[in-house]
Coordinates of C-alpha atoms in Angstrom, one line a residue:
M2 CA 15.2 53.4 0.9
T3 CA 11.8 55.1 0.5
Q4 CA 8.3 53.7 0.4
S5 CA 5.6 55.8 -1.2
N6 CA 2.5 53.6 -0.6
S7 CA 0.9 53.0 2.7
A8 CA 1.6 49.6 4.2
D9 CA -1.7 49.5 6.0
V10 CA -3.0 46.6 3.9
L11 CA -0.2 44.4 5.3
F12 CA -1.6 45.0 8.7
K13 CA -5.2 44.1 8.1
P14 CA -6.4 40.9 9.9
F15 CA -6.6 37.7 8.0
E16 CA -9.1 34.9 8.6
G17 CA -9.0 31.7 6.7
G18 CA -11.1 29.0 8.4
R19 CA -9.7 28.6 11.9
L20 CA -6.5 30.5 11.1
K21 CA -7.0 34.0 12.4
L22 CA -4.0 36.3 12.1
G23 CA -3.5 39.9 13.2
N24 CA -1.8 40.8 9.9
R25 CA -0.7 39.5 6.5
I26 CA 3.0 39.1 7.3
V27 CA 4.3 35.5 7.4
M28 CA 7.9 34.5 8.3
A29 CA 9.1 32.2 5.5
P30 CA 10.6 28.8 6.5
M31 CA 14.4 29.1 6.4
T32 CA 16.8 26.3 7.2
R33 CA 19.2 27.2 10.0
S34 CA 20.8 23.9 11.3
F35 CA 20.9 25.2 14.9
S36 CA 19.3 22.2 16.5
P37 CA 22.1 19.8 17.7
A38 CA 20.9 16.2 17.5
G39 CA 17.7 17.5 16.0
A40 CA 16.3 19.1 19.2
P41 CA 15.5 22.8 19.2
G42 CA 16.8 24.6 22.3
P43 CA 16.0 27.8 24.2
D44 CA 18.0 29.8 21.5
V45 CA 15.5 28.6 18.8
A46 CA 12.5 29.6 21.0
S47 CA 14.1 33.0 21.5
Y48 CA 14.8 33.4 17.8
Y49 CA 11.1 32.8 16.8
R50 CA 9.8 34.8 19.8
R51 CA 11.7 37.9 18.6
R52 CA 9.9 37.9 15.3
A53 CA 6.5 37.4 16.9
E54 CA 7.2 40.3 19.3
N55 CA 7.9 42.5 16.4
G56 CA 4.7 42.0 14.6
V57 CA 4.9 38.9 12.4
G58 CA 1.4 37.5 12.0
L59 CA 2.3 33.9 11.3
I60 CA 5.7 32.1 11.7
I61 CA 6.4 29.1 9.5
T62 CA 9.3 27.3 11.0
E63 CA 12.4 26.1 9.3
G64 CA 12.0 22.7 7.7
T65 CA 11.6 20.0 10.3
V66 CA 12.2 16.4 9.3
I67 CA 9.6 13.6 9.7
N68 CA 10.4 10.3 11.4
H69 CA 12.3 8.5 8.6
P70 CA 15.9 7.4 8.6
A71 CA 16.7 9.3 5.3
A72 CA 14.6 12.4 5.9
A73 CA 17.4 14.7 6.9
A74 CA 20.0 16.2 4.6
D75 CA 22.0 18.4 7.0
H76 CA 23.4 18.3 10.5
G77 CA 21.5 20.3 13.0
V78 CA 18.2 20.4 11.1
P79 CA 15.5 20.0 13.7
H80 CA 13.5 16.8 14.0
F81 CA 9.7 16.7 14.4
Y82 CA 9.7 13.4 16.2
G83 CA 11.1 12.1 19.5
E84 CA 10.5 13.2 23.0
E85 CA 13.4 15.7 23.2
A86 CA 12.7 17.4 19.9
L87 CA 8.9 17.7 20.5
A88 CA 9.6 19.1 24.0
G89 CA 11.8 21.7 22.4
W90 CA 9.1 22.6 19.8
S91 CA 6.5 22.8 22.6
Q92 CA 8.7 25.5 24.2
V93 CA 8.9 27.4 20.9
V94 CA 5.1 27.4 20.6
R95 CA 4.7 28.7 24.2
E96 CA 7.2 31.5 23.5
V97 CA 5.6 32.6 20.3
H98 CA 2.1 32.5 21.8
A99 CA 3.2 34.5 24.8
A100 CA 4.4 37.2 22.3
G101 CA 1.0 37.2 20.6
G102 CA 2.1 35.3 17.5
K103 CA 0.9 32.2 15.6
I104 CA 3.1 29.4 14.4
A105 CA 3.1 26.4 12.0
P106 CA 5.9 23.8 11.6
Q107 CA 7.0 23.0 8.1
I108 CA 7.2 19.2 7.9
W109 CA 9.8 17.9 5.4
H110 CA 11.5 14.9 3.8
T111 CA 14.5 15.8 1.6
G112 CA 14.4 12.6 -0.4
M113 CA 17.3 12.3 -2.9
A114 CA 18.9 15.6 -1.7
R115 CA 20.5 13.5 1.1
E116 CA 24.2 12.7 0.6
R117 CA 24.9 9.6 2.6
E118 CA 28.5 10.4 3.5
K119 CA 27.7 13.8 4.9
F120 CA 24.6 13.5 7.1
P121 CA 23.5 12.2 10.4
D122 CA 22.7 8.6 9.8
S123 CA 25.4 7.4 7.4
T124 CA 23.8 4.0 6.9
A125 CA 20.6 5.5 5.4
S126 CA 20.6 5.8 1.6
P127 CA 18.8 8.7 0.0
V128 CA 15.3 7.7 -1.2
G129 CA 13.1 8.9 -4.0
P130 CA 10.4 7.7 -6.4
S131 CA 12.9 6.3 -8.8
G132 CA 16.1 6.6 -6.9
L133 CA 17.2 9.5 -9.3
S134 CA 19.0 12.7 -8.3
L135 CA 17.9 16.1 -9.5
T136 CA 20.3 15.6 -12.4
G137 CA 18.8 12.2 -13.3
E138 CA 21.7 10.2 -11.9
S139 CA 20.7 6.8 -10.4
L140 CA 21.8 6.8 -6.7
S141 CA 19.5 4.2 -5.1
E142 CA 16.7 1.8 -5.7
P143 CA 13.2 3.2 -6.2
L144 CA 11.0 3.3 -3.2
T145 CA 8.8 0.3 -2.8
V146 CA 5.0 0.8 -2.3
E147 CA 5.4 -0.4 1.3
E148 CA 8.2 2.1 1.9
I149 CA 6.0 4.9 0.4
R150 CA 3.2 4.0 2.8
D151 CA 5.5 4.1 5.8
I152 CA 6.6 7.6 4.8
V153 CA 3.0 8.8 4.3
K154 CA 2.3 7.5 7.9
A155 CA 5.2 9.5 9.2
Y156 CA 3.8 12.7 7.7
G157 CA 0.5 12.0 9.4
Q158 CA 2.2 11.4 12.8
A159 CA 4.1 14.7 12.5
A160 CA 0.9 16.6 11.8
A161 CA -0.8 14.9 14.7
D162 CA 2.0 15.9 17.0
A163 CA 1.9 19.5 15.7
K164 CA -1.7 19.8 16.7
R165 CA -1.1 18.0 20.0
I166 CA 1.6 20.4 21.2
G167 CA -0.3 23.5 20.3
F168 CA 0.8 24.7 16.8
D169 CA -1.8 26.8 15.0
A170 CA -1.4 25.2 11.5
V171 CA 0.9 22.8 9.7
E172 CA 2.8 23.3 6.4
I173 CA 3.7 20.4 4.1
H174 CA 6.9 21.1 2.1
G175 CA 6.2 20.0 -1.4
A176 CA 8.7 22.3 -3.2
H177 CA 12.3 22.8 -4.4
G178 CA 13.1 19.3 -5.6
Y179 CA 12.6 17.6 -2.2
L180 CA 10.8 14.3 -1.8
I181 CA 7.2 15.3 -2.6
D182 CA 8.4 17.4 -5.5
Q183 CA 10.5 14.5 -6.7
F184 CA 7.3 12.6 -7.2
F185 CA 5.8 15.6 -9.2
W186 CA 8.8 16.0 -11.5
N187 CA 9.2 13.8 -14.6
V188 CA 13.0 14.1 -14.3
T189 CA 13.0 12.3 -10.9
N190 CA 9.9 10.2 -11.3
K191 CA 10.1 7.5 -13.9
R192 CA 7.7 5.1 -12.2
T193 CA 5.2 3.0 -14.2
D194 CA 3.0 2.1 -11.2
E195 CA 0.2 4.1 -9.6
Y196 CA 2.8 6.7 -8.4
G197 CA 4.0 7.5 -11.9
G198 CA 2.6 8.7 -15.2
N199 CA 1.6 12.2 -16.3
L200 CA 1.7 15.2 -14.0
I201 CA -1.7 14.6 -12.5
E202 CA -1.0 10.9 -11.9
R203 CA 2.3 11.9 -10.3
T204 CA 0.4 13.8 -7.6
R205 CA -0.7 10.6 -6.0
F206 CA 2.0 10.5 -3.3
A207 CA 1.3 14.2 -2.4
V208 CA -2.4 13.4 -2.3
E209 CA -1.8 10.5 0.1
V210 CA 0.4 12.7 2.3
I211 CA -2.2 15.5 2.4
G212 CA -4.9 12.9 3.2
A213 CA -2.8 11.5 6.1
V214 CA -2.2 15.0 7.4
R215 CA -5.9 15.9 7.2
A216 CA -7.0 12.7 8.9
A217 CA -4.5 13.3 11.7
V218 CA -5.5 16.9 12.4
G219 CA -9.2 16.8 11.6
P220 CA -11.4 18.9 9.3
G221 CA -10.8 22.4 10.8
F222 CA -7.1 22.5 11.4
P223 CA -5.3 24.7 8.8
V224 CA -3.1 22.8 6.3
I225 CA -0.7 24.8 4.2
F226 CA 1.0 23.3 1.1
R227 CA 4.3 24.8 -0.2
F228 CA 5.0 24.2 -3.9
S229 CA 7.2 25.6 -6.5
Q230 CA 7.9 25.3 -10.2
W231 CA 11.7 25.6 -9.8
K232 CA 14.0 23.0 -8.4
A233 CA 17.3 23.5 -6.6
G234 CA 19.9 24.1 -9.4
N235 CA 17.2 24.3 -12.0
Y236 CA 15.5 27.7 -11.6
G237 CA 13.9 27.7 -15.0
E238 CA 12.0 24.5 -14.6
K239 CA 8.2 24.5 -14.7
L240 CA 6.0 21.6 -13.6
A241 CA 3.0 23.3 -15.3
A242 CA 3.8 25.1 -18.6
T243 CA 0.3 26.8 -18.8
P244 CA -2.4 28.1 -16.5
E245 CA -4.5 25.2 -17.6
E246 CA -1.9 22.6 -16.5
L247 CA -1.5 24.5 -13.2
E248 CA -5.2 24.5 -12.6
R249 CA -5.5 20.7 -13.0
F250 CA -2.4 20.2 -10.8
L251 CA -3.6 22.4 -8.0
A252 CA -7.2 21.2 -8.1
V253 CA -6.1 17.7 -7.1
L254 CA -4.1 19.0 -4.1
S255 CA -6.9 21.4 -3.1
N256 CA -9.5 18.6 -3.2
A257 CA -7.2 16.4 -1.1
G258 CA -7.4 18.9 1.8
V259 CA -5.1 21.9 1.3
D260 CA -6.4 25.1 2.8
I261 CA -3.7 27.6 1.8
F262 CA -1.2 27.4 -1.0
H263 CA 2.3 28.8 -0.4
A264 CA 3.7 29.5 -3.8
S265 CA 7.5 29.6 -3.7
T266 CA 9.2 31.9 -6.2
R267 CA 12.6 33.6 -6.3
R268 CA 11.2 37.0 -7.1
F269 CA 7.6 37.8 -6.2
W270 CA 7.2 40.5 -8.9
E271 CA 7.8 38.2 -11.8
P272 CA 4.8 37.0 -13.9
E273 CA 4.4 33.2 -13.9
F274 CA 2.9 33.0 -17.5
A275 CA 3.1 35.2 -20.5
G276 CA 0.1 37.5 -21.1
S277 CA -0.6 38.1 -17.4
D278 CA 1.0 40.0 -14.5
L279 CA -0.1 37.4 -12.0
N280 CA 2.7 35.7 -10.1
L281 CA 2.5 32.1 -9.0
A282 CA 0.6 32.9 -5.8
G283 CA -1.8 35.0 -7.8
W284 CA -2.5 32.1 -10.1
A285 CA -2.9 29.7 -7.2
R286 CA -5.5 32.0 -5.6
K287 CA -7.3 32.6 -8.9
L288 CA -7.4 28.9 -9.9
T289 CA -8.3 27.3 -6.6
G290 CA -10.3 30.1 -4.9
K291 CA -8.3 29.4 -1.8
P292 CA -5.9 31.8 0.1
S293 CA -2.4 32.0 -1.1
I294 CA 1.0 33.1 0.2
T295 CA 3.5 34.9 -2.0
V296 CA 7.2 34.8 -1.3
G297 CA 10.4 35.7 -3.1
S298 CA 12.9 38.5 -2.3
V299 CA 10.4 40.6 -0.4
G300 CA 12.0 43.7 1.1
L301 CA 15.4 43.1 -0.7
D302 CA 16.8 44.1 -4.0
S303 CA 18.2 40.7 -5.1
D304 CA 17.1 37.1 -4.9
V305 CA 18.7 34.4 -2.7
A306 CA 20.7 32.9 -5.6
S307 CA 22.7 36.1 -5.7
L308 CA 24.0 35.3 -2.2
F309 CA 25.8 32.3 -3.5
T310 CA 26.8 33.4 -7.0
A311 CA 27.6 37.1 -6.9
G312 CA 28.1 37.2 -3.1
K313 CA 25.4 39.8 -2.9
G314 CA 23.2 39.5 0.2
G315 CA 20.6 42.1 -0.6
Q316 CA 19.9 45.7 0.3
A317 CA 16.7 46.8 1.9
A318 CA 14.2 47.7 -0.9
G319 CA 10.8 49.3 -1.1
I320 CA 7.6 47.2 -1.2
D321 CA 5.3 49.5 -3.2
N322 CA 4.8 46.8 -5.9
L323 CA 4.0 44.2 -3.2
I324 CA 1.5 46.5 -1.5
E325 CA -0.3 47.2 -4.8
R326 CA -0.6 43.5 -5.6
L327 CA -1.9 42.8 -2.1
E328 CA -4.4 45.6 -2.3
R329 CA -5.9 44.3 -5.5
G330 CA -6.3 40.8 -4.0
E331 CA -3.7 39.0 -6.1
F332 CA -2.7 37.0 -3.0
D333 CA -3.6 37.0 0.7
L334 CA -0.4 36.7 2.7
V335 CA 3.2 37.7 2.2
A336 CA 6.1 35.5 3.4
V337 CA 9.3 37.4 4.2
G338 CA 12.6 35.5 4.3
R339 CA 16.1 37.0 4.4
A340 CA 14.8 40.4 5.4
L341 CA 13.5 38.9 8.6
L342 CA 16.7 36.9 9.2
S343 CA 18.8 40.0 9.3
D344 CA 16.2 42.2 11.0
P345 CA 13.8 40.7 13.5
A346 CA 12.0 44.0 13.7
W347 CA 11.3 44.2 10.0
A348 CA 7.6 44.0 10.4
A349 CA 7.5 46.6 13.2
K350 CA 9.6 49.0 11.2
I351 CA 7.4 48.6 8.1
R352 CA 4.3 49.1 10.3
D353 CA 5.7 52.2 12.0
G354 CA 7.1 53.8 8.8
R355 CA 10.7 53.4 10.0
T356 CA 11.9 52.2 6.6
E357 CA 15.2 54.1 6.9
E358 CA 16.1 51.8 9.8
L359 CA 15.7 48.5 7.8
L360 CA 18.9 46.4 7.8
P361 CA 20.5 44.8 4.7
F362 CA 21.1 41.0 4.5
T363 CA 24.7 39.9 4.2
R364 CA 26.6 36.6 3.9
E365 CA 27.6 37.1 7.5
D366 CA 24.0 36.8 8.6
L367 CA 24.1 33.1 7.5
A368 CA 26.5 32.4 10.3
T369 CA 24.3 33.7 13.0
L370 CA 20.7 33.8 12.0
K371 CA 19.6 35.0 15.4

């Protein structure tokens, strides 16, 4: 694998409000399920420290579930509540800071993605705005307004704890068909009250979550919001069909208190709308004026779906196109996922021009994720 363009732009400092980073490389949040009973142990702290030691500017943790009985959808997913789990995360923060890195937890509720018979609290039903799965199947009763308010409070408490134990920012997971995104999407949100309606009206739950997070952390603490057009199992879905719709959608979230938009796509190089080369992160930056993070198969030659369909993990690939887009200011930060799973030294190798040493990502990496 060769790389013709200088990667220097990736290693320029970034400053967005109180978030000051040594470079533009972000570790993308990736579920690992390596936290028995929801508490991250020393192995989790070591895992994140290795990436910080090798030059990652900002680590966004795997999704961590908020304090709600139906929040988790997998065994071993870390909690972001409870004395033992928060003590584990405190150690993660200390390790990352000792290595010179910055870190943010991704706070998460899976909503209707939970399958009652598989996951930790078998008595908890999956919850969602209308009780509908991502295929429109009715699985539970719609959330009541009182239940919604309790979940909003749980997001706020998670953010308060993140700041208290020393994290540098917090990311709200509002993508991929999980709970917040289920409120956004007309397939899963059929409500006729104040939490339903058109796309902008369907942002109300997210706005309340962002507001609770902002109130918990104060005006200066960085709040990142991850969003996507696609849903799990529906990669062609678009919440916003045009730039104008996207502008209205993002404006509401921006005004609610988001500082940075993390635009999740499967392939960063794909244009979001016809007639422009801008990807989703590029549009987010252009339309809101706020910093954005791009993500999607960075450093690999195939997207994550290929891992499960064609069994193709991904070979190391050049990042010339990424560098060109970053240089012209399309986005501000670059999130790297699978390439950093298989190769903790990915950032250092890119920085030092050791691209011939970059490691591929294989299915076997999923079993270790060290």
